[in-house]
Coordinates of C-alpha atoms in Angstrom, one line a residue:
X137 CA 1.0 36.7 202.6
X138 CA -1.9 34.6 201.5
X139 CA -3.5 32.0 203.8
X140 CA -4.7 29.7 201.0
X141 CA -2.6 26.8 199.9
X142 CA -0.9 27.1 196.6
X143 CA -2.5 24.7 194.1
X144 CA -0.6 21.9 192.4
X145 CA 0.2 22.6 188.7
X146 CA -0.3 19.3 186.9
X147 CA 1.3 18.8 183.5
X148 CA 0.8 16.2 180.7
X149 CA 3.8 14.1 179.7
X150 CA 3.5 11.9 176.6
X151 CA 7.1 10.7 176.8
X152 CA 10.3 11.1 178.9
X153 CA 11.5 14.3 177.2
X154 CA 8.1 16.0 177.9
X155 CA 8.2 14.8 181.5
X156 CA 11.6 16.4 182.1
X157 CA 10.6 19.6 180.3
X158 CA 7.3 19.9 182.2
X159 CA 9.1 19.6 185.6
X160 CA 12.0 21.9 184.7
X161 CA 9.5 24.5 183.4
X162 CA 7.5 24.5 186.6
X163 CA 5.1 21.6 187.0
X164 CA 4.5 20.2 190.5
X165 CA 3.3 16.9 189.1
X166 CA 3.0 15.1 185.8
X167 CA 0.5 12.5 184.5
X168 CA 1.9 9.8 182.2
X169 CA 0.6 6.7 180.5
X170 CA 2.1 3.2 180.7
X171 CA 2.0 0.8 177.8
X172 CA -1.5 -0.3 178.8
X173 CA -4.7 0.9 180.3
X174 CA -4.4 4.6 179.5
X175 CA -6.5 6.8 177.2
X176 CA -3.7 8.0 174.9
X177 CA -2.8 4.9 173.0
X178 CA -1.1 6.8 170.3
X179 CA 1.2 8.7 172.6
X180 CA 4.7 7.2 172.9
X181 CA 4.0 6.4 176.6
X182 CA 6.3 4.8 179.1
X183 CA 7.7 1.3 179.3
X184 CA 9.1 0.0 182.6
X185 CA 12.6 1.5 182.1
X186 CA 11.5 5.0 181.1
X187 CA 8.8 5.1 183.7
X188 CA 11.4 4.3 186.4
X189 CA 13.7 7.0 185.0
X190 CA 10.8 9.5 184.8
X191 CA 9.7 8.8 188.4
X192 CA 13.3 9.1 189.6
X193 CA 13.8 12.4 187.8
X194 CA 10.6 13.8 189.1
X195 CA 11.3 12.9 192.7
X196 CA 14.8 14.3 192.5
X197 CA 13.2 17.6 191.5
X198 CA 10.5 17.5 194.2
X199 CA 7.7 16.6 191.7
X200 CA 5.1 13.8 191.6
X201 CA 4.1 11.3 188.9
X202 CA 0.6 10.0 188.4
X203 CA 0.0 7.0 186.1
X204 CA -3.1 6.9 183.9
X205 CA -5.1 3.7 183.9
X206 CA -8.4 5.2 183.0
X207 CA -9.8 3.0 180.2
X208 CA -13.2 1.4 180.5
X209 CA -12.1 -2.2 180.7
X210 CA -13.5 -5.2 178.9
X211 CA -13.0 -8.7 180.3
X212 CA -9.8 -9.3 178.4
X213 CA -8.2 -6.2 179.8
X214 CA -7.9 -7.6 183.3
X215 CA -5.3 -10.2 182.4
X216 CA -2.0 -9.0 183.9
X217 CA -3.6 -5.9 185.4
X218 CA -2.9 -6.7 189.1
X219 CA 0.8 -7.3 188.2
X220 CA 0.9 -4.0 186.4
X221 CA -0.4 -2.0 189.5
X222 CA 2.0 -3.8 191.8
X223 CA 4.9 -2.9 189.4
X224 CA 3.7 0.8 189.2
X225 CA 3.7 1.0 193.0
X226 CA 7.1 -0.6 193.3
X227 CA 8.5 1.9 190.8
X228 CA 7.4 4.7 193.2
X229 CA 4.4 6.2 191.3
X230 CA 2.6 8.7 193.5
X231 CA -0.9 7.8 192.3
X232 CA -2.9 6.2 189.5
X233 CA -5.8 7.7 187.6
X234 CA -8.8 5.3 187.2
X235 CA -12.3 5.5 185.8
X236 CA -13.6 2.0 185.8
X237 CA -15.0 0.5 189.0
X238 CA -13.5 -2.9 188.1
X239 CA -10.1 -1.5 187.5
X240 CA -10.4 0.4 190.8
X241 CA -11.0 -2.8 192.7
X242 CA -8.0 -4.5 191.1
X243 CA -5.7 -1.6 191.9
X244 CA -7.0 -1.5 195.5
X245 CA -6.4 -5.2 196.0
X246 CA -3.1 -5.4 194.2
X247 CA -1.5 -2.3 195.6
X248 CA -3.5 -1.2 198.7
X249 CA -1.1 1.6 199.6
X250 CA -1.1 3.1 196.1
X251 CA -3.0 6.5 196.0
X252 CA -6.0 6.5 193.6
X253 CA -7.4 9.5 191.8
X254 CA -10.7 9.1 190.0
X255 CA -10.4 10.3 186.4
X256 CA -12.8 12.8 184.8
X257 CA -13.9 9.9 182.6
X258 CA -15.9 8.6 185.5
X259 CA -18.3 11.6 185.2
X260 CA -17.6 13.2 188.5
X261 CA -20.4 15.7 188.5
X262 CA -21.8 15.6 192.0
X263 CA -20.8 15.3 195.7
X264 CA -22.6 12.1 196.2
X265 CA -20.5 10.2 193.7
X266 CA -17.4 11.8 195.1
X267 CA -18.3 10.7 198.6
X268 CA -18.8 7.1 197.3
X269 CA -15.4 7.1 195.7
X270 CA -13.9 8.4 198.9
X271 CA -15.5 5.5 200.9
X272 CA -14.0 3.1 198.4
X273 CA -10.6 4.6 199.0
X274 CA -10.0 7.3 196.5
X275 CA -7.9 10.3 197.5
X276 CA -8.9 12.7 194.7
X277 CA -11.6 13.2 192.1
X278 CA -11.0 14.9 188.7
X279 CA -14.2 16.8 188.2
X280 CA -16.1 16.6 184.9
X281 CA -15.4 19.5 182.5
X282 CA -19.1 20.1 182.3
X283 CA -19.3 21.7 185.8
X284 CA -19.5 25.3 186.8
X285 CA -17.4 26.9 189.5
X286 CA -20.5 27.1 191.6
X287 CA -21.0 23.3 191.3
X288 CA -17.4 22.6 192.1
X289 CA -17.7 24.9 195.2
X290 CA -20.7 22.9 196.4
X291 CA -18.9 19.6 195.9
X292 CA -15.9 20.9 197.9
X293 CA -18.3 21.9 200.8
X294 CA -20.0 18.5 200.9
X295 CA -17.1 16.1 200.6
X296 CA -14.6 15.0 203.3
X297 CA -12.0 17.7 204.1
X298 CA -9.1 15.4 203.1
X299 CA -10.5 14.5 199.7
X300 CA -9.0 16.6 196.9
X301 CA -10.5 18.2 193.8
X302 CA -8.5 18.3 190.5
X303 CA -9.8 20.2 187.5
X304 CA -8.8 20.8 183.9
X305 CA -7.8 24.4 183.3
X306 CA -6.2 24.4 179.9
X307 CA -6.3 22.5 176.6
X308 CA -8.6 20.7 174.2
X309 CA -12.2 20.2 175.0
X310 CA -14.2 17.0 174.0
X311 CA -17.6 17.3 172.5
X312 CA -18.8 14.3 174.4
X313 CA -19.7 14.2 178.1
X314 CA -16.3 14.0 179.9
X315 CA -14.8 12.3 176.9
X316 CA -17.2 9.3 176.9
X317 CA -17.6 9.1 173.1
X318 CA -18.9 6.4 170.8
X319 CA -18.5 8.4 167.6
X320 CA -14.9 7.4 166.9
X321 CA -15.6 3.7 167.5
X322 CA -18.6 3.8 165.1
X323 CA -17.0 5.7 162.3
X324 CA -13.4 4.4 162.4
X325 CA -13.4 1.3 164.6
X326 CA -11.1 3.1 167.1
X327 CA -12.4 3.1 170.6
X328 CA -12.0 6.4 172.3
X329 CA -12.8 4.8 175.7
X330 CA -9.7 2.6 175.3
X331 CA -7.3 5.4 174.2
X332 CA -7.6 5.3 170.4
X333 CA -9.9 8.2 169.5
X334 CA -9.8 9.3 165.8
X335 CA -11.2 12.8 166.7
X336 CA -14.1 12.7 164.3
X337 CA -15.5 15.7 166.1
X338 CA -12.9 17.8 164.2
X339 CA -13.7 16.4 160.8
X340 CA -15.4 18.3 158.0
X341 CA -18.7 16.7 157.0
X342 CA -20.7 16.5 153.8
X343 CA -23.9 14.8 152.8
X344 CA -24.2 12.1 150.2
X345 CA -27.7 11.2 148.7
X346 CA -28.2 7.4 148.3
X347 CA -28.8 7.4 144.6
X348 CA -26.0 9.9 143.9
X349 CA -22.8 8.2 145.2
X350 CA -19.7 10.4 144.9
X351 CA -21.7 13.7 144.9
X352 CA -20.8 15.4 148.1
X353 CA -23.2 18.1 149.2
X354 CA -21.7 20.5 151.8
X355 CA -23.2 21.0 155.2
X356 CA -22.6 24.7 155.4
X357 CA -22.5 27.1 158.3
X358 CA -21.1 29.5 155.7
X359 CA -19.2 29.3 152.4
X360 CA -16.2 27.7 154.2
X361 CA -18.2 24.8 155.5
X362 CA -18.9 23.7 159.0
X363 CA -17.2 21.8 161.8
X364 CA -20.2 21.1 163.9
X365 CA -18.5 19.5 166.9
X366 CA -15.2 21.5 166.9
X367 CA -14.9 23.1 170.3
X368 CA -12.5 25.9 171.2
X369 CA -9.7 25.2 173.7
X370 CA -10.1 25.8 177.4
X371 CA -8.0 28.5 179.0
X372 CA -8.4 29.6 182.6
X373 CA -5.1 31.3 183.2
X374 CA -6.8 34.7 183.9
X375 CA -9.3 33.1 186.3
X376 CA -6.9 31.3 188.7
X377 CA -8.3 33.0 191.9
X378 CA -11.8 31.8 191.1
X379 CA -10.5 28.2 190.7
X380 CA -8.7 28.4 194.1
X381 CA -11.7 29.9 195.8
X382 CA -13.9 27.1 194.5
X383 CA -11.7 24.6 196.2
X384 CA -9.6 23.2 193.3
X385 CA -6.2 22.0 194.6
X386 CA -4.8 20.7 191.3
X387 CA -4.8 22.7 188.1
X388 CA -4.6 20.2 185.2
X389 CA -3.2 21.0 181.7
X390 CA -4.5 18.8 178.9
X391 CA -2.1 17.6 176.2
X392 CA -0.2 14.3 176.4
X393 CA -0.2 14.2 172.6
X394 CA 1.2 17.8 172.3
X395 CA 4.8 18.8 171.6
X396 CA 7.5 19.5 174.2
X397 CA 7.3 23.2 173.1
X398 CA 3.6 23.3 174.0
X399 CA 4.2 21.7 177.3
X400 CA 7.1 24.0 178.2
X401 CA 5.3 27.2 177.0
X402 CA 2.0 26.5 178.8
X403 CA 3.5 25.2 182.0
X404 CA 5.9 28.1 182.3
X405 CA 3.1 30.6 181.8
X406 CA 0.8 29.0 184.4
X407 CA 3.7 28.6 186.9
X408 CA 4.4 32.4 186.6
X409 CA 0.7 33.2 187.0
X410 CA 0.2 31.0 190.1
X411 CA 3.4 32.3 191.7
X412 CA 2.6 35.9 191.0
X413 CA -0.9 35.5 192.5
X414 CA 0.5 34.1 195.7
X415 CA 3.2 36.7 195.9
X416 CA 0.7 39.6 195.4
X417 CA -2.8 39.4 193.8
X418 CA -2.3 42.9 192.4
X419 CA 0.8 41.6 190.6
X420 CA -1.3 38.8 189.1
X421 CA -3.9 41.3 187.9
X422 CA -1.2 43.5 186.4
X423 CA 0.3 40.6 184.4
X424 CA -2.9 39.1 183.0
X425 CA -2.3 40.2 179.4
X426 CA 1.3 38.8 179.6
X427 CA 0.1 35.3 180.7
X428 CA -2.4 35.2 177.9
X429 CA 0.2 36.3 175.4
X430 CA 2.6 33.6 176.6
X431 CA 0.1 30.7 176.4
X432 CA -1.0 31.9 173.0
X433 CA 2.6 31.4 171.7
X434 CA 1.9 27.6 171.7
X435 CA -0.3 26.0 169.1
X436 CA -3.9 26.4 170.1
X437 CA -7.5 27.0 169.0
X438 CA -9.5 30.1 170.0
X439 CA -9.9 30.1 173.8
X440 CA -13.0 29.6 175.9
X441 CA -13.8 29.3 179.7
X442 CA -16.2 26.4 178.7
X443 CA -18.7 25.6 181.5
X444 CA -17.0 27.3 184.4
X445 CA -19.2 30.5 184.2
X446 CA -22.4 28.9 183.0
X447 CA -23.6 26.7 180.2
X448 CA -21.8 27.5 176.9
X449 CA -23.6 29.0 174.0
X450 CA -22.7 28.8 170.3
X451 CA -19.6 30.9 170.8
X452 CA -17.7 28.0 172.3
X453 CA -17.4 26.2 168.9
X454 CA -15.3 26.9 165.9
X455 CA -17.5 26.4 162.8
X456 CA -15.3 27.5 160.0
X457 CA -12.1 25.3 160.2
X458 CA -10.3 22.7 162.3
X459 CA -7.0 24.5 162.2
X460 CA -4.7 25.5 165.0
X461 CA -3.4 29.0 165.6
X462 CA 0.4 28.6 165.5
X463 CA 2.2 31.9 165.8
X464 CA 5.6 30.3 166.5
X465 CA 7.6 27.4 165.2
X466 CA 9.5 25.2 167.7
X467 CA 12.9 25.2 166.1
X468 CA 15.2 23.5 168.6
X469 CA 16.0 22.4 172.1
X470 CA 19.3 23.0 173.9
X471 CA 21.1 19.7 174.8
X472 CA 23.9 21.1 176.9
X473 CA 24.8 24.3 178.8
X474 CA 26.6 26.9 176.8
X475 CA 30.3 27.4 177.1
X476 CA 32.1 30.7 178.1
X477 CA 32.1 31.8 174.4
X478 CA 28.3 31.4 174.2
X479 CA 28.2 28.2 172.1
X480 CA 25.9 25.3 172.8
X481 CA 24.7 22.1 171.1
X482 CA 21.1 21.9 170.2
X483 CA 18.7 19.4 168.6
X484 CA 16.9 21.0 165.6
X485 CA 13.1 20.5 165.4
X486 CA 12.1 22.9 162.5
X487 CA 14.1 24.8 160.0
X488 CA 15.9 28.0 160.9
X489 CA 18.8 29.9 159.2
X490 CA 21.6 32.3 159.9
X491 CA 20.4 35.9 160.0
X492 CA 16.9 35.0 161.3
X493 CA 15.5 36.6 164.5
X494 CA 14.6 33.9 167.0
X495 CA 13.5 33.8 170.7
X496 CA 15.0 31.6 173.3
X497 CA 12.7 30.4 176.1
X498 CA 14.6 29.2 179.1
X499 CA 13.1 26.9 181.7
X500 CA 13.7 29.6 184.3
X501 CA 13.8 33.4 183.8
X502 CA 12.7 35.6 181.0
X503 CA 12.9 34.8 177.3
X504 CA 15.3 36.7 175.1
X505 CA 15.5 37.5 171.4
X506 CA 18.6 37.2 169.2
X507 CA 19.7 37.0 165.6
X508 CA 21.3 33.7 164.6
X509 CA 24.8 34.5 163.7
X510 CA 26.6 31.1 163.6
X511 CA 25.5 27.5 163.0
X512 CA 27.9 24.6 162.9
X513 CA 27.2 20.9 162.0
X514 CA 28.6 17.9 163.9
X515 CA 31.7 17.7 161.6
X516 CA 32.6 21.3 162.5
X517 CA 31.5 22.9 159.2
X518 CA 29.7 26.2 159.2
X519 CA 26.2 26.0 157.7
X520 CA 23.7 28.7 156.6
X521 CA 20.5 26.8 157.6
X522 CA 19.2 23.9 159.6
X523 CA 16.7 22.0 157.4
X524 CA 16.9 18.5 158.8
X525 CA 14.7 17.4 161.7
X526 CA 16.6 16.4 164.9
X527 CA 19.9 17.5 163.4
X528 CA 22.6 18.1 166.0
X529 CA 24.0 21.6 165.6
X530 CA 26.3 24.0 167.5
X531 CA 24.8 27.5 167.8
X532 CA 26.3 30.7 169.2
X533 CA 23.9 32.3 171.7
X534 CA 24.0 35.9 172.9
X535 CA 23.1 35.0 176.5
X536 CA 23.8 31.8 178.6
X537 CA 21.6 28.9 177.8
X538 CA 21.0 25.5 179.6
X539 CA 19.9 22.0 178.8
X540 CA 16.2 21.9 177.8
X541 CA 16.0 25.6 177.0
X542 CA 13.9 25.9 173.9
X543 CA 14.2 28.0 170.7
X544 CA 11.2 29.4 168.8
X545 CA 10.6 31.5 165.6
X546 CA 7.7 33.7 164.9
X547 CA 5.7 32.5 161.8
X548 CA 2.1 33.4 162.4
X549 CA 0.0 30.9 160.5
X550 CA -2.5 28.1 161.1
X551 CA -2.0 24.4 160.7

């Protein structure tokens, strides 16, 4: 039996469906955005009704909900902000994530008993700033993604014992320091520090000479062009013991804009890895290749450990394309438990057909493969394929399935 406390697994949830999937697939907590003040303006986000339902669902399943309010506020943003924090607290949110000192002060005054976590956007790179946030009333800091494990360990040693450290362990990396970017605002008018980033770091760039408009000259790393700011994705699933040893108590997955399939796949893999490690470190070591294989079934770029083991070199960037590696299609989600004959209703997400080999990923337990033998539409007619997005279909399964189990199909291509 290990003496160390098992870390929290913290999942992204861009909408209510993703929140439920994240929790059912193993998250201890989720972070969500309301309709204002968060850094994912293009996510569906949560209104008052869905936020209340999400918090209720999480608490019924023993999980927590953190609300993002981590914009860098301008004067006009403060109108109605105090009321928003009071409402979030009354709905039962477990904490809010904040970057801006002014927003912090409003939250502290409006809802003094609401726990505050300081977002990575606040550039939490040292123990002195962490101490200052603690004195102001923060419970947790989300450390900057530019820190090494050694630096995190030193912060842990020099901050109050009851202050917590949260760190990103998986997902997209930002080219700018802890996401504080002006490039999007300058090139597209969309302010990344208010949740509307256009991701210009992933664009393909050319040069245009002033007297030759319309003549695009490539900026080439090689014949395929270059994506000079395009970083690989972070993945620390095979370094969980090092994160725990450094003092990280919350392992955070990036991806509020990602699909339910991404959330379920990644969360389930990290849940298994954490649980295996605390059951027996030797079991964790034995299964390292399995964990990596599982997280790689979700859409991703090549993986990196970023700054955790030292300053990155050129190998942390992808210079030849801005595509994702997508080995599987998310083809459907089960909407009810299967009956005794093995039939269940599903909601289709991508095309699949009778005769195809698919894999079913349940929220709990191992995945299983099967050949699709029967598909029926809502009118009770047999169909050969399911081409229409979000079509309601009845499928015969070879093993029992449950609500929110997901279906995937191997395709192996980039997007």
